PDB file of C-alpha atoms in Angstrom:
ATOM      1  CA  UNK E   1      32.833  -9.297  19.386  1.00  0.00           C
ATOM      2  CA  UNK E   2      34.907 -11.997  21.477  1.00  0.00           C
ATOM      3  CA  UNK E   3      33.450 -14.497  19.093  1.00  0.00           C
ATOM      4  CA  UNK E   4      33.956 -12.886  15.306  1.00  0.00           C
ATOM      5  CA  UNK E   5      37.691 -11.969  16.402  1.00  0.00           C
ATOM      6  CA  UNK E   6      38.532 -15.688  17.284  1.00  0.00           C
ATOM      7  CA  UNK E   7      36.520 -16.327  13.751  1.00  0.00           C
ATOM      8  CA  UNK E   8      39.036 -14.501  12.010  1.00  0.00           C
ATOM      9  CA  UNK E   9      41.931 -15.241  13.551  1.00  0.00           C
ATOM     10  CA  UNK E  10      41.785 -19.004  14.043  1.00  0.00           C
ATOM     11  CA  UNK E  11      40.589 -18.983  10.043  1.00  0.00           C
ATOM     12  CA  UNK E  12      36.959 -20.646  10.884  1.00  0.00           C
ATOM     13  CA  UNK E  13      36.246 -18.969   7.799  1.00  0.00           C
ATOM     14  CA  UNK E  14      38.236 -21.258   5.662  1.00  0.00           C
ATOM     15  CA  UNK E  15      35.492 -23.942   6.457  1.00  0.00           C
ATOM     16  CA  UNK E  16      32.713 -21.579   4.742  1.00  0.00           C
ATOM     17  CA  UNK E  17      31.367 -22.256   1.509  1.00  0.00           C
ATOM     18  CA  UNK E  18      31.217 -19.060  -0.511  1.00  0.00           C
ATOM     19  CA  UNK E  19      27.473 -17.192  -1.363  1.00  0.00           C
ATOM     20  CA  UNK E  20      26.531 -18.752  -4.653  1.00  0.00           C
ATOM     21  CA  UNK E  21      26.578 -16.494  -7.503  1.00  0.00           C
ATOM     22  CA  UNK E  22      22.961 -16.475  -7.502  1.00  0.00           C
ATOM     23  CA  UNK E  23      22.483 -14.214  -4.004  1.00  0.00           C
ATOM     24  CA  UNK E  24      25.960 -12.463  -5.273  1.00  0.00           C
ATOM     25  CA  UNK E  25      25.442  -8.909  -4.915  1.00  0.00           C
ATOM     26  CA  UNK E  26      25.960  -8.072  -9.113  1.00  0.00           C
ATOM     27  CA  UNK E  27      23.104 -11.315  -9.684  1.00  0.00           C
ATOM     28  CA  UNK E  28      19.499 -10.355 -11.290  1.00  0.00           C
ATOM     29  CA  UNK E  29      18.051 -11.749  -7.864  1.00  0.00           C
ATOM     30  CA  UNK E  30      19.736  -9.057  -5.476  1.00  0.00           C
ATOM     31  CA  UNK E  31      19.662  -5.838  -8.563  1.00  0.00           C
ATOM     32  CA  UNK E  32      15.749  -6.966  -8.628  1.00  0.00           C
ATOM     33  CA  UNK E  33      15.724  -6.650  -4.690  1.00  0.00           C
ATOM     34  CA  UNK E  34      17.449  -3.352  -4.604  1.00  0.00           C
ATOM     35  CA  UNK E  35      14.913  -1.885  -7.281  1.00  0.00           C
ATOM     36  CA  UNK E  36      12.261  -2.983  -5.475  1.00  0.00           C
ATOM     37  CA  UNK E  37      13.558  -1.094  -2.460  1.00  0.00           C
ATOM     38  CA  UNK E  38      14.145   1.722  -4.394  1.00  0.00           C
ATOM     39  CA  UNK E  39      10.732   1.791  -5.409  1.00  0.00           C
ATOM     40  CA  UNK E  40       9.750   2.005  -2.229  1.00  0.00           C
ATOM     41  CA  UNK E  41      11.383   4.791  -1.262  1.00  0.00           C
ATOM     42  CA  UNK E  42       9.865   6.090  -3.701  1.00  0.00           C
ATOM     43  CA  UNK E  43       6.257   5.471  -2.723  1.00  0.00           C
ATOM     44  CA  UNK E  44       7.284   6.791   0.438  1.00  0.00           C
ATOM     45  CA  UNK E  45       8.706   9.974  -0.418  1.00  0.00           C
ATOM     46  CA  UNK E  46       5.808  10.547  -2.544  1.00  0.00           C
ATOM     47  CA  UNK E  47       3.297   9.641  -0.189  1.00  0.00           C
ATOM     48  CA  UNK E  48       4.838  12.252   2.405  1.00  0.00           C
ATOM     49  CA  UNK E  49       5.066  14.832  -0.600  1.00  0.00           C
ATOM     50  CA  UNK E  50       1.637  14.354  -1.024  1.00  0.00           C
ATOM     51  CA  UNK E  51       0.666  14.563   2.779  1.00  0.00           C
ATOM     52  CA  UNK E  52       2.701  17.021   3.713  1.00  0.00           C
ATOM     53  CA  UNK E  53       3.474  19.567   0.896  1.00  0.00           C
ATOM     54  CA  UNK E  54       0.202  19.481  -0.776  1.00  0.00           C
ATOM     55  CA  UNK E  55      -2.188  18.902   2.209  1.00  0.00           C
ATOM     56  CA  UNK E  56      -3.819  15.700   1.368  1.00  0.00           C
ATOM     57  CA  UNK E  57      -5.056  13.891   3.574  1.00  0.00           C
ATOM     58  CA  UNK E  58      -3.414  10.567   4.333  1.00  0.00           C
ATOM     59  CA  UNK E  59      -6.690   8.152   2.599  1.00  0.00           C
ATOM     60  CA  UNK E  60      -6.611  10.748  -0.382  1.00  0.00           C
ATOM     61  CA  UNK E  61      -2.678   9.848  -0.773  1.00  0.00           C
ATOM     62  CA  UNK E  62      -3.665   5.990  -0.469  1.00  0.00           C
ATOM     63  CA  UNK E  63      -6.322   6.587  -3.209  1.00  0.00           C
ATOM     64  CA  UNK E  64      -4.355   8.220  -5.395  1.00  0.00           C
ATOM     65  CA  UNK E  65      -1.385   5.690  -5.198  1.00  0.00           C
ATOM     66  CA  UNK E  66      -4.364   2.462  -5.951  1.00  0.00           C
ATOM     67  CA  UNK E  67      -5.601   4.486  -9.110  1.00  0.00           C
ATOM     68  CA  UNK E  68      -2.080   5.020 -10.035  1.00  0.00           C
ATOM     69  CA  UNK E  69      -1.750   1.012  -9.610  1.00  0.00           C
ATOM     70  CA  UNK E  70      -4.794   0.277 -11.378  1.00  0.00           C
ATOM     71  CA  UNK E  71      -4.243   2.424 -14.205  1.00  0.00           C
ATOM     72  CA  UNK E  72      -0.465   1.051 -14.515  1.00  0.00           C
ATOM     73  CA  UNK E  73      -1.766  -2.426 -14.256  1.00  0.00           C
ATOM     74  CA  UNK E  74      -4.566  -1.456 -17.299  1.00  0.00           C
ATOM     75  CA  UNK E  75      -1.579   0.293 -19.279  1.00  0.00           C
ATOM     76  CA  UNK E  76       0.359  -3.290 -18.835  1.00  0.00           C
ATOM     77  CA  UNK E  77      -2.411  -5.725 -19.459  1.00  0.00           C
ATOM     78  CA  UNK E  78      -2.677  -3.675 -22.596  1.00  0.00           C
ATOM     79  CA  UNK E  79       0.714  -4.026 -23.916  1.00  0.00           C
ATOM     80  CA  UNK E  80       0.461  -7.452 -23.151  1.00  0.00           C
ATOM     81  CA  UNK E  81      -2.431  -8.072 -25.045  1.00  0.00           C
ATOM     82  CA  UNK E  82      -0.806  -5.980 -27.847  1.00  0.00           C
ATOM     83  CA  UNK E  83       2.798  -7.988 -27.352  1.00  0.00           C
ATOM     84  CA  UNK E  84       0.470 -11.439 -27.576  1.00  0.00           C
ATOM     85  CA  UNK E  85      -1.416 -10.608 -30.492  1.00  0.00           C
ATOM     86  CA  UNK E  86       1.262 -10.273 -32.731  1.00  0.00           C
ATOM     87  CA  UNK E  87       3.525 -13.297 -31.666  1.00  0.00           C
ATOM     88  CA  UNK E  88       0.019 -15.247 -32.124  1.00  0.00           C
ATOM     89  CA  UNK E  89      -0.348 -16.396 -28.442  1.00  0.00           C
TER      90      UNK E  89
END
């Protein structure tokens, strides 16, 4: 605590370059981060819906959530075989 306060008030802080605009909290980096965190929350709210609410046991929650990733990752490839055919890639 000692340590921040004489930070601040002998203006060490002045000597600090500022965070790039890259790792700023408005860039595509960090909004990419926080939807990814987001997502998991997500997964994890489900999972516990899932496990809790509807009884399933906690490798028929896992199972579901890898067929759900499989079948999103089939959906994708698909679109991007679609997307790739017509620009003639």
């Amino acid at each position: 605590k000692a340590a921040f306060i004489n930070f601040i008030s002998d203006e060490e802080w002045k000597s600090i370059e500022p965070v790039s605009s890259w790792f700023g909290p408005s860039s595509f980096l960090m909004s990419s981060m926080s939807a990814l965190f987001k997502l998991s929350m997500w997964i994890r709210h489900g999972h516990g819906y899932l496990t809790e609410n509807l009884g399933i046991p906690v490798w028929g929650s896992y199972a579901v959530f890898g067929l759900a990733t499989l079948f999103l990752g089939m959906v994708l490839g698909l679109v991007s075989e679609v997307l790739g055919a017509d620009c003639g890639f």
